Short mmCIF file of C-alpha atoms and ligand atoms in Angstrom, two decimals:
data_model
loop_
_atom_site.label_atom_id
_atom_site.label_comp_id
_atom_site.label_asym_id
_atom_site.label_seq_id
_atom_site.Cartn_x
_atom_site.Cartn_y
_atom_site.Cartn_z
CA UNK A 1 -47.74 35.71 4.24
CA UNK A 2 -44.75 34.97 6.43
CA UNK A 3 -44.27 31.51 4.86
CA UNK A 4 -44.33 33.17 1.37
CA UNK A 5 -41.37 35.39 2.24
CA UNK A 6 -39.52 32.41 3.80
CA UNK A 7 -40.08 30.45 0.56
CA UNK A 8 -38.85 33.41 -1.52
CA UNK A 9 -35.70 33.69 0.61
CA UNK A 10 -35.08 29.94 0.37
CA UNK A 11 -35.48 29.86 -3.42
CA UNK A 12 -33.24 32.96 -3.67
CA UNK A 13 -30.56 31.14 -1.65
CA UNK A 14 -30.97 28.01 -3.82
CA UNK A 15 -30.57 30.16 -6.99
CA UNK A 16 -27.45 31.80 -5.53
CA UNK A 17 -26.00 28.34 -4.67
CA UNK A 18 -26.80 27.05 -8.16
CA UNK A 19 -25.29 30.23 -9.63
CA UNK A 20 -22.11 29.82 -7.57
CA UNK A 21 -21.99 26.10 -8.50
CA UNK A 22 -22.31 26.91 -12.22
CA UNK A 23 -19.68 29.69 -11.92
CA UNK A 24 -17.20 27.30 -10.24
CA UNK A 25 -18.04 24.47 -12.65
CA UNK A 26 -17.34 26.73 -15.67
CA UNK A 27 -13.89 27.39 -14.26
CA UNK A 28 -12.94 24.11 -12.51
CA UNK A 29 -14.99 21.52 -14.46
CA UNK A 30 -16.14 19.90 -11.21
CA UNK A 31 -19.14 18.19 -12.82
CA UNK A 32 -16.58 16.13 -14.77
CA UNK A 33 -16.45 13.71 -11.81
CA UNK A 34 -20.10 12.78 -12.35
CA UNK A 35 -19.36 10.33 -15.16
CA UNK A 36 -21.13 6.92 -15.02
CA UNK A 37 -19.50 3.84 -13.47
CA UNK A 38 -21.11 0.39 -13.10
CA UNK A 39 -23.16 -0.13 -9.92
CA UNK A 40 -20.85 -2.89 -8.64
CA UNK A 41 -18.04 -0.29 -8.32
CA UNK A 42 -19.71 0.75 -5.05
CA UNK A 43 -19.35 -2.68 -3.39
CA UNK A 44 -16.56 -3.09 -0.82
CA UNK A 45 -14.33 -5.42 -2.90
CA UNK A 46 -14.29 -2.81 -5.69
CA UNK A 47 -13.63 0.05 -3.23
CA UNK A 48 -10.46 -1.47 -1.72
CA UNK A 49 -8.08 0.37 -4.09
CA UNK A 50 -9.75 3.66 -3.16
CA UNK A 51 -9.39 2.87 0.56
CA UNK A 52 -5.68 2.18 -0.05
CA UNK A 53 -5.42 5.69 -1.55
CA UNK A 54 -7.08 7.21 1.54
CA UNK A 55 -4.67 5.29 3.83
CA UNK A 56 -1.78 6.63 1.74
CA UNK A 57 -3.01 10.24 1.99
CA UNK A 58 -3.45 9.91 5.77
CA UNK A 59 0.06 8.42 5.99
CA UNK A 60 1.40 11.50 4.20
CA UNK A 61 -0.43 13.84 6.62
CA UNK A 62 0.70 12.03 9.81
CA UNK A 63 4.19 11.68 8.29
CA UNK A 64 4.41 15.46 7.72
CA UNK A 65 3.62 15.96 11.42
CA UNK A 66 6.28 13.44 12.53
CA UNK A 67 8.79 15.05 10.16
CA UNK A 68 8.59 18.31 12.16
CA UNK A 69 10.27 16.61 15.13
CA UNK A 70 12.32 13.78 13.63
CA UNK A 71 16.10 14.15 13.39
CA UNK A 72 17.55 12.02 10.57
CA UNK A 73 21.25 12.79 11.21
CA UNK A 74 22.90 9.86 12.98
CA UNK A 75 21.52 6.76 14.71
CA UNK A 76 21.72 8.16 18.26
CA UNK A 77 20.09 11.49 17.27
CA UNK A 78 17.34 9.73 15.35
CA UNK A 79 16.51 7.39 18.20
CA UNK A 80 16.51 10.29 20.67
CA UNK A 81 14.18 12.27 18.40
CA UNK A 82 11.69 9.37 18.30
CA UNK A 83 11.77 9.30 22.13
CA UNK A 84 11.15 13.09 21.97
CA UNK A 85 8.16 12.59 19.62
CA UNK A 86 6.64 10.09 22.06
CA UNK A 87 7.13 12.35 25.10
CA UNK A 88 6.96 16.01 24.11
CA UNK A 89 4.95 17.38 21.17
CA UNK A 90 1.17 17.76 21.33
CA UNK A 91 -0.36 14.41 20.19
CA UNK A 92 3.14 13.19 19.21
CA UNK A 93 2.69 9.65 20.50
CA UNK A 94 -0.78 9.38 18.97
CA UNK A 95 0.46 10.62 15.57
CA UNK A 96 3.32 8.13 15.63
CA UNK A 97 1.01 5.22 16.49
CA UNK A 98 -1.52 6.40 13.92
CA UNK A 99 1.21 6.44 11.27
CA UNK A 100 2.09 2.86 12.22
CA UNK A 101 -1.51 1.56 12.16
CA UNK A 102 -2.32 3.44 8.94
CA UNK A 103 0.68 1.69 7.36
CA UNK A 104 -0.85 -1.62 8.50
CA UNK A 105 -4.19 -0.55 6.96
CA UNK A 106 -2.36 0.36 3.74
CA UNK A 107 -0.72 -3.08 3.57
CA UNK A 108 -3.91 -5.00 4.40
CA UNK A 109 -6.15 -3.10 1.95
CA UNK A 110 -3.46 -3.28 -0.76
CA UNK A 111 -3.16 -7.07 -0.35
CA UNK A 112 -6.95 -7.53 -0.34
CA UNK A 113 -7.21 -5.29 -3.43
CA UNK A 114 -4.62 -7.47 -5.15
CA UNK A 115 -6.47 -10.65 -4.18
CA UNK A 116 -9.75 -9.18 -5.49
CA UNK A 117 -8.28 -8.12 -8.84
CA UNK A 118 -6.56 -11.50 -9.22
CA UNK A 119 -9.60 -13.58 -8.24
CA UNK A 120 -11.98 -11.61 -10.50
CA UNK A 121 -9.60 -11.78 -13.50
CA UNK A 122 -9.56 -7.94 -13.62
CA UNK A 123 -5.99 -8.06 -15.00
CA UNK A 124 -7.12 -9.67 -18.27
CA UNK A 125 -7.02 -7.88 -21.62
CA UNK A 126 -7.14 -4.94 -22.01
CA UNK A 127 -6.14 -4.26 -18.35
CA UNK A 128 -2.67 -5.92 -18.29
CA UNK A 129 -0.90 -2.62 -17.61
CA UNK A 130 -3.30 -1.75 -14.80
CA UNK A 131 -2.04 -4.95 -13.13
CA UNK A 132 1.62 -4.25 -13.98
CA UNK A 133 1.49 -0.72 -12.53
CA UNK A 134 -0.24 -2.33 -9.52
CA UNK A 135 2.69 -4.74 -9.04
CA UNK A 136 5.06 -1.74 -9.19
CA UNK A 137 2.95 -0.10 -6.46
CA UNK A 138 3.20 -3.32 -4.43
CA UNK A 139 7.02 -3.17 -4.69
CA UNK A 140 7.04 0.53 -3.84
CA UNK A 141 4.82 -0.20 -0.83
CA UNK A 142 7.52 -2.64 0.33
CA UNK A 143 10.17 0.08 -0.15
CA UNK A 144 8.06 2.54 1.89
CA UNK A 145 7.73 -0.01 4.70
CA UNK A 146 11.44 -0.85 4.72
CA UNK A 147 12.66 2.76 4.68
CA UNK A 148 10.05 3.65 7.32
CA UNK A 149 10.84 0.93 9.86
CA UNK A 150 14.58 1.66 9.83
CA UNK A 151 13.94 5.27 10.90
CA UNK A 152 13.18 4.16 14.48
CA UNK A 153 16.94 3.57 14.87
CA UNK A 154 16.33 0.83 17.44
CA UNK A 155 17.87 -2.64 17.37
CA UNK A 156 15.37 -3.99 14.81
CA UNK A 157 16.12 -1.02 12.54
CA UNK A 158 19.92 -1.44 12.64
CA UNK A 159 19.57 -5.15 11.86
CA UNK A 160 17.38 -4.30 8.86
CA UNK A 161 20.04 -1.86 7.58
CA UNK A 162 22.72 -4.51 8.16
CA UNK A 163 20.75 -6.96 5.97
CA UNK A 164 20.31 -4.24 3.34
CA UNK A 165 24.06 -3.62 3.31
CA UNK A 166 24.96 -7.28 3.06
CA UNK A 167 22.62 -7.74 0.07
CA UNK A 168 24.03 -4.56 -1.51
CA UNK A 169 27.52 -6.08 -1.14
CA UNK A 170 26.35 -9.23 -2.96
CA UNK A 171 25.21 -7.13 -5.92
CA UNK A 172 28.26 -4.86 -5.90
CA UNK A 173 28.12 -1.91 -8.25
CA UNK A 174 24.58 -2.82 -9.41
CA UNK A 175 23.26 -1.95 -5.95
CA UNK A 176 25.39 1.16 -5.53
CA UNK A 177 22.65 3.35 -4.04
CA UNK A 178 21.90 0.74 -1.37
CA UNK A 179 25.52 0.48 -0.26
CA UNK A 180 26.66 2.17 2.97
CA UNK A 181 29.71 3.42 1.00
CA UNK A 182 27.67 5.32 -1.62
CA UNK A 183 29.01 8.62 -0.27
CA UNK A 184 30.96 9.90 2.74
CA UNK A 185 29.18 13.21 2.53
CA UNK A 186 25.93 12.29 4.29
CA UNK A 187 25.01 9.30 6.44
CA UNK A 188 23.21 6.29 4.98
CA UNK A 189 20.55 7.02 7.57
CA UNK A 190 19.87 10.43 6.05
CA UNK A 191 19.61 8.90 2.56
CA UNK A 192 17.10 6.30 3.84
CA UNK A 193 15.10 9.14 5.41
CA UNK A 194 15.09 11.06 2.11
CA UNK A 195 13.96 7.89 0.32
CA UNK A 196 11.13 7.46 2.83
CA UNK A 197 9.82 11.03 2.80
CA UNK A 198 10.44 12.05 -0.79
CA UNK A 199 11.79 9.53 -3.35
CA UNK A 200 9.42 6.64 -2.58
CA UNK A 201 6.21 8.69 -2.07
CA UNK A 202 6.87 10.79 -5.19
CA UNK A 203 7.39 7.64 -7.31
CA UNK A 204 4.25 6.09 -5.73
CA UNK A 205 2.22 9.16 -6.73
CA UNK A 206 3.59 9.01 -10.30
CA UNK A 207 2.88 5.29 -10.76
CA UNK A 208 -0.51 5.65 -9.06
CA UNK A 209 -1.42 8.41 -11.52
CA UNK A 210 -0.75 6.00 -14.42
CA UNK A 211 -2.68 3.20 -12.61
CA UNK A 212 -5.71 5.48 -12.24
CA UNK A 213 -5.50 6.92 -15.77
CA UNK A 214 -5.55 3.40 -17.19
CA UNK A 215 -8.57 2.49 -15.01
CA UNK A 216 -10.35 5.61 -16.31
CA UNK A 217 -9.49 4.60 -19.88
CA UNK A 218 -10.66 0.95 -19.62
CA UNK A 219 -13.40 1.42 -17.02
CA UNK A 220 -13.77 -0.90 -14.07
CA UNK A 221 -13.74 -4.63 -15.01
CA UNK A 222 -17.12 -6.38 -15.17
CA UNK A 223 -18.37 -8.75 -12.45
CA UNK A 224 -16.66 -12.04 -13.33
CA UNK A 225 -19.44 -14.62 -12.84
CA UNK A 226 -20.52 -16.87 -15.72
CA UNK A 227 -18.94 -17.70 -19.07
CA UNK A 228 -16.86 -15.05 -20.86
CA UNK A 229 -19.85 -14.52 -23.17
CA UNK A 230 -22.30 -14.05 -20.27
CA UNK A 231 -19.91 -11.61 -18.57
CA UNK A 232 -19.67 -9.49 -21.75
CA UNK A 233 -23.41 -9.53 -22.20
CA UNK A 234 -24.14 -8.57 -18.56
CA UNK A 235 -21.59 -5.73 -18.81
CA UNK A 236 -23.68 -3.98 -21.48
CA UNK A 237 -26.87 -4.26 -19.39
CA UNK A 238 -25.57 -3.31 -15.93
CA UNK A 239 -27.06 -0.20 -14.30
CA UNK A 240 -24.73 2.75 -13.65
CA UNK A 241 -24.08 5.17 -10.79
CA UNK A 242 -22.19 8.46 -10.75
CA UNK A 243 -18.44 8.36 -10.02
CA UNK A 244 -19.09 11.09 -7.42
CA UNK A 245 -21.16 8.53 -5.44
CA UNK A 246 -18.18 6.13 -5.68
CA UNK A 247 -15.96 8.87 -4.24
CA UNK A 248 -18.45 9.28 -1.35
CA UNK A 249 -18.23 5.52 -0.68
CA UNK A 250 -14.43 5.69 -0.65
CA UNK A 251 -14.58 8.69 1.72
CA UNK A 252 -16.91 6.86 4.14
CA UNK A 253 -14.75 3.71 4.14
CA UNK A 254 -11.71 5.96 4.60
CA UNK A 255 -13.35 7.36 7.76
CA UNK A 256 -13.93 3.79 9.00
CA UNK A 257 -10.23 2.99 8.44
CA UNK A 258 -9.23 6.19 10.25
CA UNK A 259 -11.57 5.33 13.15
CA UNK A 260 -10.19 1.78 13.48
CA UNK A 261 -6.60 3.06 13.26
CA UNK A 262 -7.34 5.63 15.99
CA UNK A 263 -8.82 2.97 18.27
CA UNK A 264 -5.85 0.64 17.66
CA UNK A 265 -3.44 3.54 18.30
CA UNK A 266 -5.15 4.18 21.64
CA UNK A 267 -5.18 0.51 22.63
CA UNK A 268 -1.79 -0.52 21.26
CA UNK A 269 0.61 2.45 20.93
CA UNK A 270 3.65 1.67 18.77
CA UNK A 271 6.63 0.45 20.79
CA UNK A 272 10.25 1.52 20.49
CA UNK A 273 13.22 -0.69 21.35
CA UNK A 274 16.42 0.66 22.95
CA UNK A 275 18.94 2.45 20.70
CA UNK A 276 20.42 -0.06 18.26
CA UNK A 277 23.84 -1.69 18.64
CA UNK A 278 25.69 -2.60 15.44
CA UNK A 279 27.04 -6.10 14.72
CA UNK A 280 24.54 -8.21 16.68
CA UNK A 281 21.26 -9.80 15.62
CA UNK A 282 18.74 -10.36 18.38
CA UNK A 283 15.39 -9.23 16.89
CA UNK A 284 13.01 -10.36 14.16
CA UNK A 285 11.67 -8.15 11.36
CA UNK A 286 8.20 -6.51 11.52
CA UNK A 287 5.22 -8.77 10.66
CA UNK A 288 5.04 -7.82 6.94
CA UNK A 289 8.62 -9.06 6.34
CA UNK A 290 8.40 -12.07 8.68
CA UNK A 291 7.58 -14.46 5.79
CA UNK A 292 11.26 -14.10 4.78
CA UNK A 293 12.67 -14.94 8.21
CA UNK A 294 12.49 -18.75 8.04
CA UNK A 295 13.77 -18.92 4.41
CA UNK A 296 16.80 -16.92 5.61
CA UNK A 297 17.30 -19.48 8.40
CA UNK A 298 17.14 -22.31 5.86
CA UNK A 299 19.07 -20.88 2.91
CA UNK A 300 21.01 -17.89 4.23
CA UNK A 301 20.96 -14.26 3.14
CA UNK A 302 20.38 -15.04 -0.56
CA UNK A 303 16.88 -16.26 0.30
CA UNK A 304 15.84 -12.66 1.02
CA UNK A 305 16.35 -11.35 -2.49
CA UNK A 306 15.64 -14.65 -4.32
CA UNK A 307 12.21 -15.13 -2.65
CA UNK A 308 11.30 -11.44 -3.11
CA UNK A 309 12.41 -11.45 -6.77
CA UNK A 310 10.51 -14.68 -7.56
CA UNK A 311 7.34 -13.21 -6.02
CA UNK A 312 7.74 -9.90 -7.86
CA UNK A 313 8.49 -11.43 -11.28
CA UNK A 314 5.76 -14.06 -10.79
CA UNK A 315 3.23 -11.29 -10.09
CA UNK A 316 4.37 -9.29 -13.14
CA UNK A 317 3.87 -12.39 -15.31
CA UNK A 318 0.27 -13.08 -14.16
CA UNK A 319 -1.53 -11.40 -17.13
CA UNK A 320 0.73 -13.27 -19.58
CA UNK A 321 0.14 -16.68 -17.95
CA UNK A 322 -3.60 -16.73 -17.21
CA UNK A 323 -4.69 -15.60 -20.68
CA UNK A 324 -8.00 -17.35 -21.32
CA UNK A 325 -10.97 -14.96 -21.78
CA UNK A 326 -12.67 -16.54 -18.72
CA UNK A 327 -12.84 -14.36 -15.60
CA UNK A 328 -15.00 -16.53 -13.35
CA UNK A 329 -12.77 -18.09 -10.62
CA UNK A 330 -14.69 -21.40 -11.07
CA UNK A 331 -13.52 -21.50 -14.70
CA UNK A 332 -9.86 -20.79 -13.84
CA UNK A 333 -9.30 -23.53 -11.27
CA UNK A 334 -5.59 -24.01 -11.99
CA UNK A 335 -4.59 -20.35 -11.62
CA UNK A 336 -6.90 -19.75 -8.66
CA UNK A 337 -5.40 -22.88 -7.04
CA UNK A 338 -1.88 -21.58 -7.67
CA UNK A 339 -2.77 -18.14 -6.26
CA UNK A 340 -4.30 -19.80 -3.17
CA UNK A 341 -1.15 -21.95 -2.76
CA UNK A 342 1.03 -18.79 -2.81
CA UNK A 343 -1.20 -17.18 -0.16
CA UNK A 344 -1.08 -20.29 2.04
CA UNK A 345 2.72 -20.52 1.64
CA UNK A 346 3.01 -16.84 2.64
CA UNK A 347 0.81 -17.44 5.68
CA UNK A 348 2.68 -20.59 6.77
CA UNK A 349 6.07 -18.85 6.35
CA UNK A 350 4.77 -15.88 8.38
CA UNK A 351 3.57 -18.21 11.17
CA UNK A 352 6.93 -20.01 11.12
CA UNK A 353 8.59 -16.59 11.31
CA UNK A 354 6.51 -15.71 14.39
CA UNK A 355 7.08 -19.01 16.19
CA UNK A 356 10.73 -19.74 15.37
CA UNK A 357 13.65 -18.98 17.70
CA UNK A 358 15.61 -15.75 17.11
CA UNK A 359 18.64 -16.67 15.01
CA UNK A 360 21.69 -14.51 14.40
CA UNK A 361 22.30 -14.46 10.65
CA UNK A 362 25.08 -11.91 11.13
CA UNK A 363 27.12 -14.44 13.09
CA UNK A 364 26.21 -17.21 10.62
CA UNK A 365 27.52 -15.25 7.68
CA UNK A 366 30.81 -14.46 9.40
C1 LIG B 401 -0.67 1.87 -3.74
C2 LIG B 401 -1.30 0.79 -4.17
C3 LIG B 401 -2.56 0.76 -5.02
C4 LIG B 401 -3.57 1.68 -5.11
C5 LIG B 401 -3.68 2.97 -4.33
C6 LIG B 401 -4.52 1.20 -6.09
C7 LIG B 401 -5.68 1.86 -6.48
C8 LIG B 401 -6.64 1.33 -7.33
C9 LIG B 401 -7.96 1.86 -7.52
C10 LIG B 401 -8.54 3.10 -6.84
C11 LIG B 401 -8.60 1.07 -8.42
C12 LIG B 401 -10.06 1.19 -8.88
C13 LIG B 401 -10.90 -0.04 -8.46
C14 LIG B 401 -10.75 -0.58 -7.09
O1 LIG B 401 -10.62 0.19 -6.13
O2 LIG B 401 -10.76 -1.84 -6.94
C15 LIG B 401 -7.66 0.05 -8.83
C16 LIG B 401 -7.91 -0.91 -9.79
C17 LIG B 401 -7.04 -1.95 -10.14
N1 LIG B 401 -5.86 -2.24 -9.52
FE1 LIG B 401 -4.98 -1.13 -8.08
N2 LIG B 401 -4.06 0.00 -6.60
C18 LIG B 401 -2.89 -0.31 -5.95
C19 LIG B 401 -2.15 -1.45 -6.11
C20 LIG B 401 -2.48 -2.51 -6.95
C21 LIG B 401 -1.81 -3.79 -6.97
C22 LIG B 401 -0.68 -4.19 -6.04
C23 LIG B 401 -2.42 -4.52 -7.98
C24 LIG B 401 -2.09 -5.91 -8.44
C25 LIG B 401 -0.89 -6.40 -8.48
C26 LIG B 401 -3.45 -3.70 -8.58
C27 LIG B 401 -4.22 -4.06 -9.65
C28 LIG B 401 -5.34 -3.39 -10.08
C29 LIG B 401 -6.20 -3.81 -11.18
C30 LIG B 401 -6.00 -5.01 -12.11
C31 LIG B 401 -7.26 -2.90 -11.22
C32 LIG B 401 -8.44 -2.90 -12.21
C33 LIG B 401 -9.60 -3.47 -11.45
C34 LIG B 401 -10.87 -3.52 -12.24
O3 LIG B 401 -10.91 -2.93 -13.33
O4 LIG B 401 -11.79 -4.17 -11.71
N3 LIG B 401 -3.47 -2.49 -7.91
N4 LIG B 401 -6.47 0.23 -8.15
#
């Protein structure tokens, strides 16, 4: 008797939930996210782009917190406000370190995502523009890192701005926004802050929206193994899962990234050098720009923009160079070999950057 009334109450609650679900779905179209995607979308290599999105969203949240206490006026104020963030606000030091480690997670997952899409030939027709918007996101990621690291206003930051200004001088009027003389009205520091917290993230969101719309249009690329014919044939037979289950996978991996970043923040809080002094060069850049350090030692300041431009243009050209219908890495030995050579060169240059002596390029260029 009692269990009958419990069952009736439970089924009543289930009906009410279903009713509320249907009511919301009629208005918000939530069931639209349950469209089918191939089963392999839920493997880690095919979830890396989604994890990059989660890192980006967490960067925005921690960045909003830091922005409540950061003072972007002049170098001395900015540096003092970072010291304040470390010492005063509730969880300030943790948020700052988390922002730093999430940026590292963003870079690492972005690079792995790029390696996966390159190795699996996912950029091949009809997905060329998915790749191209991806390369734009790669460049914008670099801009976010650059404008972010200079905000510390320590010695490393001032040297980065000095390099920026010298390259802007080389390009003259073409690089007008990057020049320290763009306007007398506000400091260059304030403009870099605005770039970091609004211009760059807003452009990232816009380009990301196109990236994702194109992926929705073309669907996720098939698993690459076998001849082009076998790949096409397997694609039509592969089982499907709901996109909502893919979102759950991304969410779970996002929690793993957050957990790892929290642990790293606890173990290795982000450091801060003393307030920067202009006109000297005694530090090296952060690890993600270290691959450019040795080329600058060898070839001078020009190496910074020449190496970056060659990498950027080379990446943009990938879909127009490797054009065979084959996706299997074993059937694209030349291009896979070239991609591997670029990765090894990047790694060797980074190691050279870590191990080399600190050199003053400022003095060299005088
Ligand atoms: C902010 C940076 C980026 C974000 C948030 C992002 C996000 C995503 C997401 C969510 C997907 C769906 C599949 C997956 O996760 O693997 C994807 C696919 C793709 N992305 Fe990205 N991406 C970024 C940067 C890049 C870069 C730098 C490249 C290459 C230069 C790239 C190339 C591609 C390609 C070719 C696909 C299609 C993959 C397929 O169909 O298998 N993306 N991206």
